[in-house]
XYZ file of C-alpha atoms in Angstrom:
434
model
C -22.678 114.286 -49.349
C -19.329 113.300 -48.548
C -17.032 111.319 -51.061
C -16.782 107.281 -50.386
C -13.791 106.638 -48.786
C -11.205 104.800 -51.153
C -11.030 101.048 -51.081
C -8.493 99.536 -48.702
C -7.313 96.919 -50.539
C -4.356 96.189 -48.431
C -6.431 96.130 -45.313
C -8.731 93.275 -46.815
C -8.084 89.425 -46.570
C -10.239 87.834 -48.955
C -11.865 84.294 -47.781
C -13.246 81.798 -50.137
C -15.859 79.642 -48.313
C -15.272 76.219 -49.183
C -16.106 74.520 -45.840
C -19.818 72.933 -46.432
C -20.723 69.321 -47.284
C -22.001 69.984 -50.499
C -25.014 67.866 -49.603
C -27.380 69.307 -52.561
C -24.746 67.971 -54.975
C -24.503 64.597 -53.322
C -21.521 65.390 -51.042
C -18.882 66.821 -53.523
C -16.410 69.098 -52.481
C -18.191 71.876 -54.246
C -14.921 73.942 -54.792
C -13.101 71.382 -56.584
C -16.043 71.043 -59.354
C -14.428 71.691 -62.610
C -16.472 74.358 -64.756
C -14.854 75.404 -67.950
C -11.928 73.430 -67.503
C -10.880 74.777 -64.024
C -12.051 74.338 -60.418
C -14.779 76.923 -59.194
C -12.270 77.717 -56.543
C -9.832 78.601 -58.811
C -11.967 81.047 -60.902
C -13.110 82.531 -57.445
C -9.393 83.102 -56.313
C -8.935 84.841 -59.547
C -11.846 87.120 -59.486
C -11.138 87.908 -55.485
C -7.737 88.379 -55.733
C -7.258 91.666 -57.166
C -10.000 92.809 -54.164
C -7.649 91.695 -51.345
C -4.063 92.177 -50.000
C -4.011 88.264 -48.506
C -6.316 85.261 -49.666
C -7.206 82.655 -47.753
C -9.425 79.391 -48.107
C -11.781 78.240 -45.581
C -12.081 74.122 -45.629
C -12.842 71.265 -43.584
C -11.635 68.375 -46.189
C -9.573 68.071 -49.306
C -7.094 70.414 -47.413
C -4.217 69.341 -49.165
C -5.763 69.942 -52.247
C -6.698 73.344 -51.599
C -3.272 74.191 -49.991
C -1.865 74.105 -53.479
C -3.240 77.042 -54.697
C -0.894 78.816 -52.366
C -2.850 80.430 -49.684
C -3.513 79.552 -45.860
C -6.157 77.010 -45.345
C -8.214 78.048 -42.701
C -10.548 74.749 -40.923
C -13.608 75.575 -38.755
C -12.613 75.906 -35.123
C -16.032 74.281 -34.525
C -16.465 70.429 -35.461
C -19.327 68.867 -37.518
C -19.834 71.420 -40.467
C -21.589 74.104 -38.610
C -22.307 75.973 -41.417
C -20.994 79.514 -43.108
C -21.042 81.374 -39.690
C -18.516 78.917 -38.394
C -16.330 79.726 -41.637
C -16.710 83.263 -41.015
C -15.693 83.236 -37.231
C -12.360 81.057 -38.244
C -11.691 83.563 -40.829
C -12.228 86.665 -38.478
C -9.908 85.026 -35.924
C -7.210 83.864 -38.404
C -7.255 87.448 -40.468
C -4.459 89.770 -39.714
C -6.395 92.837 -41.698
C -9.067 95.013 -40.276
C -11.394 93.827 -43.125
C -12.399 90.248 -44.177
C -14.371 89.975 -47.731
C -15.991 86.527 -47.655
C -17.455 84.932 -50.483
C -18.784 81.172 -51.668
C -16.604 78.769 -53.582
C -19.109 77.874 -55.998
C -19.868 81.289 -57.513
C -17.005 81.960 -60.003
C -18.656 85.179 -61.323
C -17.319 87.454 -58.719
C -17.858 91.048 -59.838
C -14.808 93.701 -59.331
C -17.216 95.981 -57.914
C -17.991 93.375 -54.891
C -15.525 94.776 -52.311
C -15.363 98.584 -52.953
C -19.121 98.877 -52.902
C -19.750 97.024 -49.907
C -16.578 98.946 -48.247
C -18.424 102.434 -49.042
C -21.546 100.810 -47.720
C -19.349 99.859 -44.198
C -18.073 103.331 -43.995
C -21.047 105.251 -44.626
C -23.279 104.019 -41.686
C -20.122 102.571 -39.728
C -21.158 99.216 -39.793
C -19.646 96.156 -38.843
C -21.170 93.973 -41.524
C -22.028 94.907 -45.259
C -24.163 92.282 -47.251
C -24.774 91.986 -50.932
C -28.382 92.188 -51.979
C -29.770 91.282 -55.626
C -32.844 93.329 -55.732
C -34.911 90.579 -54.683
C -33.328 88.669 -51.881
C -29.883 88.992 -49.522
C -26.870 86.785 -50.452
C -25.513 86.367 -46.789
C -21.990 84.711 -47.826
C -21.202 87.878 -50.408
C -20.083 89.742 -47.138
C -17.316 92.281 -45.976
C -16.944 92.186 -42.031
C -15.084 94.053 -39.644
C -12.587 92.376 -37.075
C -14.359 93.789 -34.281
C -17.822 91.715 -35.353
C -15.853 88.342 -34.036
C -16.772 88.664 -30.224
C -20.256 89.065 -31.448
C -20.300 86.124 -33.415
C -18.216 83.776 -31.138
C -21.255 84.825 -28.431
C -23.756 84.159 -30.872
C -22.457 80.776 -32.015
C -21.738 79.892 -28.298
C -25.274 80.416 -27.589
C -26.193 77.501 -30.147
C -27.265 79.827 -32.633
C -26.401 78.989 -36.555
C -28.920 81.231 -38.493
C -26.908 83.821 -40.650
C -29.886 86.039 -40.794
C -30.292 86.104 -37.234
C -26.821 87.307 -36.600
C -27.176 90.175 -39.167
C -30.080 91.455 -37.013
C -27.995 91.230 -33.960
C -24.888 92.869 -35.511
C -24.936 96.637 -36.991
C -25.506 95.509 -40.520
C -25.645 97.073 -43.619
C -27.509 95.703 -46.736
C -25.954 96.583 -50.339
C -27.913 96.992 -53.323
C -26.111 94.846 -56.519
C -29.385 94.596 -58.386
C -27.362 95.670 -61.398
C -24.995 92.397 -61.201
C -27.420 89.746 -60.887
C -25.087 86.998 -62.582
C -22.800 87.302 -59.820
C -24.804 85.411 -57.610
C -25.102 82.260 -59.930
C -23.942 79.527 -58.096
C -23.878 75.437 -58.542
C -26.142 73.367 -57.034
C -27.356 70.973 -59.663
C -25.876 69.869 -63.252
C -27.865 72.421 -64.962
C -26.649 75.330 -62.807
C -22.799 73.978 -63.793
C -23.928 74.102 -67.541
C -25.360 77.508 -67.250
C -21.864 78.824 -65.815
C -19.681 76.653 -68.385
C -21.771 78.549 -71.030
C -20.934 81.893 -69.508
C -17.369 81.363 -68.754
C -16.300 80.040 -71.897
C -18.175 82.335 -73.896
C -15.604 85.181 -73.256
C -18.001 87.102 -70.948
C -16.601 85.938 -67.734
C -17.565 88.095 -64.610
C -19.713 90.682 -64.858
C -18.331 94.033 -65.433
C -17.585 96.520 -62.956
C -20.330 99.349 -62.987
C -19.828 103.109 -62.959
C -19.213 103.422 -59.386
C -16.127 100.792 -59.377
C -12.774 102.740 -59.174
C -10.631 102.360 -62.295
C -8.207 100.212 -60.892
C -11.298 97.451 -60.122
C -12.473 97.546 -63.637
C -11.881 94.232 -65.858
C -8.367 94.573 -67.455
C -8.458 92.626 -70.716
C -10.694 89.942 -71.460
C -11.905 87.359 -68.909
C -10.195 83.853 -68.744
C -11.676 81.138 -70.803
C -10.680 78.101 -68.757
C -7.684 76.404 -68.021
C -6.609 76.361 -71.474
C -6.555 79.818 -72.506
C -6.234 79.994 -76.364
C -3.348 77.540 -76.590
C -6.697 74.542 -76.430
C -8.163 75.966 -79.118
C -5.365 76.463 -81.616
C -4.872 80.040 -81.234
C -1.551 81.670 -80.549
C -1.146 82.457 -76.855
C -0.699 85.892 -76.022
C -2.482 86.907 -79.275
C -5.092 88.763 -76.935
C -4.689 91.917 -75.427
C -2.013 91.861 -72.851
C -3.187 91.076 -69.332
C -1.952 93.070 -65.859
C 0.405 90.770 -64.111
C -1.151 89.602 -60.741
C 0.177 90.819 -57.646
C 0.973 87.704 -55.424
C 3.664 89.706 -53.105
C 2.342 89.864 -49.650
C 3.915 90.647 -46.066
C 5.186 87.120 -44.547
C 2.872 86.744 -41.660
C 3.450 86.174 -38.105
C 2.820 83.070 -35.946
C 4.314 80.343 -38.134
C 1.577 80.974 -40.959
C 3.984 81.297 -44.359
C 1.394 80.047 -46.919
C 0.082 83.690 -47.791
C 3.536 84.551 -49.714
C 4.224 81.328 -51.612
C 4.465 81.881 -55.218
C 2.509 79.651 -57.848
C 4.386 76.288 -58.314
C 4.008 74.255 -61.390
C 5.755 71.403 -62.306
C 6.950 69.283 -65.560
C 5.988 65.378 -64.949
C 7.124 62.808 -67.211
C 9.362 59.649 -67.324
C 12.644 59.350 -68.401
C 13.701 60.557 -71.906
C 10.142 62.447 -72.382
C 11.959 65.830 -72.821
C 11.216 67.301 -69.585
C 14.613 68.729 -68.560
C 15.230 70.354 -72.221
C 11.529 71.642 -71.865
C 11.943 72.994 -68.298
C 15.403 74.898 -69.176
C 13.944 76.271 -72.341
C 10.613 77.448 -70.311
C 12.914 79.106 -67.588
C 15.099 81.050 -70.362
C 11.936 82.402 -71.963
C 10.388 83.462 -68.557
C 13.791 85.037 -67.590
C 13.951 86.874 -70.866
C 10.263 88.045 -70.230
C 11.426 89.341 -66.745
C 9.752 86.730 -64.593
C 11.623 85.874 -61.611
C 12.081 81.752 -61.776
C 13.033 79.452 -58.755
C 13.501 75.619 -59.873
C 13.270 72.744 -58.077
C 14.811 69.589 -59.316
C 14.204 66.054 -57.971
C 16.945 63.620 -58.127
C 16.403 59.530 -58.153
C 19.853 59.025 -56.406
C 22.405 60.407 -54.119
C 23.911 63.736 -55.125
C 26.652 65.962 -53.781
C 27.263 69.799 -54.779
C 30.807 70.214 -53.479
C 33.824 68.121 -54.280
C 35.890 65.896 -51.961
C 38.695 67.879 -50.341
C 36.757 71.301 -50.629
C 36.296 72.771 -46.745
C 32.446 72.822 -47.185
C 32.711 69.138 -48.136
C 34.723 67.957 -45.272
C 32.607 70.011 -42.942
C 29.389 68.090 -43.939
C 31.266 64.666 -43.969
C 32.210 65.802 -40.533
C 28.308 65.285 -39.406
C 27.029 69.183 -39.889
C 23.245 68.733 -40.572
C 23.133 71.699 -42.837
C 26.201 73.361 -44.475
C 26.072 77.026 -46.299
C 28.716 77.724 -48.825
C 28.722 81.585 -49.828
C 31.005 83.838 -52.083
C 30.103 87.294 -53.804
C 28.496 85.256 -56.649
C 26.175 82.819 -55.068
C 25.460 80.902 -51.912
C 24.172 77.300 -51.460
C 22.570 75.798 -48.530
C 23.361 71.975 -48.121
C 20.860 70.390 -45.797
C 21.009 66.467 -45.155
C 17.752 64.761 -45.427
C 16.114 62.542 -42.742
C 17.184 58.794 -43.456
C 14.195 57.108 -45.478
C 12.174 60.007 -45.964
C 11.581 62.078 -49.606
C 11.509 65.988 -48.832
C 7.882 67.214 -49.569
C 7.316 69.773 -52.510
C 5.889 71.996 -50.481
C 8.919 71.616 -47.762
C 11.348 72.551 -50.441
C 9.585 75.292 -51.789
C 9.297 76.932 -48.162
C 13.031 77.094 -47.951
C 12.863 79.518 -50.863
C 13.057 83.193 -50.740
C 9.704 83.896 -51.874
C 10.135 87.748 -51.994
C 12.663 87.098 -54.811
C 10.320 84.742 -56.730
C 7.230 85.203 -59.181
C 7.032 81.309 -59.868
C 8.793 77.829 -58.918
C 9.131 75.619 -61.425
C 9.482 71.961 -60.219
C 10.994 69.135 -62.288
C 10.148 65.561 -61.030
C 7.962 64.700 -58.024
C 5.438 63.345 -60.891
C 3.353 61.978 -58.104
C 2.810 65.088 -55.662
C -0.317 66.968 -55.442
C 0.518 70.161 -57.255
C -0.157 71.590 -60.590
C 1.786 70.015 -63.468
C 2.393 69.904 -66.973
C 2.889 66.219 -68.450
C 5.717 65.878 -71.017
C 5.836 63.142 -73.778
C 7.914 62.322 -76.670
C 7.816 59.217 -78.960
C 6.471 56.144 -77.545
C 6.802 57.198 -73.643
C 3.409 57.225 -71.891
C 1.994 60.612 -70.801
C 0.793 61.079 -67.391
C -2.641 62.406 -68.092
C -4.413 60.492 -65.684
C -2.845 62.482 -62.783
C -5.958 64.983 -61.689
C -3.538 67.721 -61.167
C -2.013 67.918 -64.773
C -3.034 71.030 -66.318
C -1.790 70.730 -69.704
C -0.052 68.322 -72.093
C 3.495 68.947 -73.580
C 4.012 66.734 -76.697
C 5.975 67.436 -80.098
C 3.789 69.541 -82.492
C 1.308 69.483 -79.451
C -0.069 66.918 -81.606
C -0.165 64.357 -78.269
C 1.532 61.400 -78.522
C -1.027 58.562 -78.609
C -3.902 60.784 -79.781
C -6.910 60.826 -77.829
C -5.821 58.179 -75.073
C -2.912 60.824 -74.429
C -5.107 63.567 -73.553
C -8.525 61.756 -72.653
C -9.608 65.054 -70.458
C -9.235 67.419 -73.542
C -6.344 69.063 -71.543
C -4.708 72.311 -73.217
C -1.792 70.685 -75.810
C 1.383 72.502 -75.792
C 4.296 72.046 -78.365
C 7.192 70.535 -76.524
C 9.702 71.971 -79.176
C 8.397 75.368 -78.492
C 9.216 76.452 -74.920
C 8.516 80.193 -75.622
C 4.639 79.034 -76.435
C 4.760 76.991 -73.056
C 6.238 80.190 -70.942
C 3.137 82.215 -72.548
C 0.778 79.564 -71.606
C 2.411 79.848 -67.951
C 2.329 83.371 -67.768
C -1.481 83.279 -69.223
C -2.886 80.523 -66.490
C -0.469 81.484 -63.508
C 0.897 85.095 -63.516
C -1.981 86.937 -64.665
C -5.493 88.016 -63.562
């Protein structure tokens, strides 16, 4: 019997299906339902990321919310919520890799063995589709697809067919045994399901462990994340646990105008004037840089500003009407762009201007009303922006929380405003590790 082929991670696009109606949960967007302090899609992305060279999310609503995770958001090409096959077809059409690994947004316990085991079956039988089975029933949205399956799937959908098992019957499909990993298929359709997953994730067990047939590179590294707060929320020293391996976020810049798959994580410091956000941001940048993390900084100014002085050649060129002026020396270069009158630049537009290949994370100061992850900063009597659903932690002096519970009604992780080194460790744990 020949040995299984090595798992070709770089030839796989991981796709999280989040395009459904969520009808069994009253129409909520299931990927954004919080479990253990994080949206379910965050848990799924973290588990699936090590198994794919590129990532994407299939979604038909809340597109801006999903886009903040830094991956392409693929809408169904068929209108009217046509089911998971429509999402798979759209993902296959958008992918630039030979293989597409699909998982649902409401099953956070994706095992490290999923991709490698499906791929081994796909190669052994020269199949187009490999689908997971838990020993009792098939789980059709845990599936590895070849891009060559797209033509048959499009024909199937064009005939008005939507039943996923009927399409599998028409394709060269291999059913793969995952009876040793039944917890991987736990999903959320009711409050009881959510409570069960919450217990599993907060117990420290995290996703199911890799079985013996998973390559060492696919086995769990360190312990599983315990939610948005890491150890800081419970008072333990962040970083005291076993070191985790930094996540691989660098990917080739795709063609066709799609640039989201290279975007590094974006995190903001949000607070009112005098809250201490500038001092904290500078301290965090320093701590991250000392740890070897490459940081890009974006700063919002409420007034007009200039980076050059009157009389300098570059200043005069801009004043003469140049829409963009680039100034360069052997030490640094700067691009000055005139904004359109009456329109504030968006954070995503500014991040798109950065050299993503040279950056591990983007830290933003200001833009407190924009939709991206933020640390809310407060000092003294200044109010803390905890009502923003994009706030992932609160930084106050001594981590005590200005205003007590009122400043932290969602029990967000508490960070010490005066310890930027600890805030930096929280950022590494939350945004730069798997």
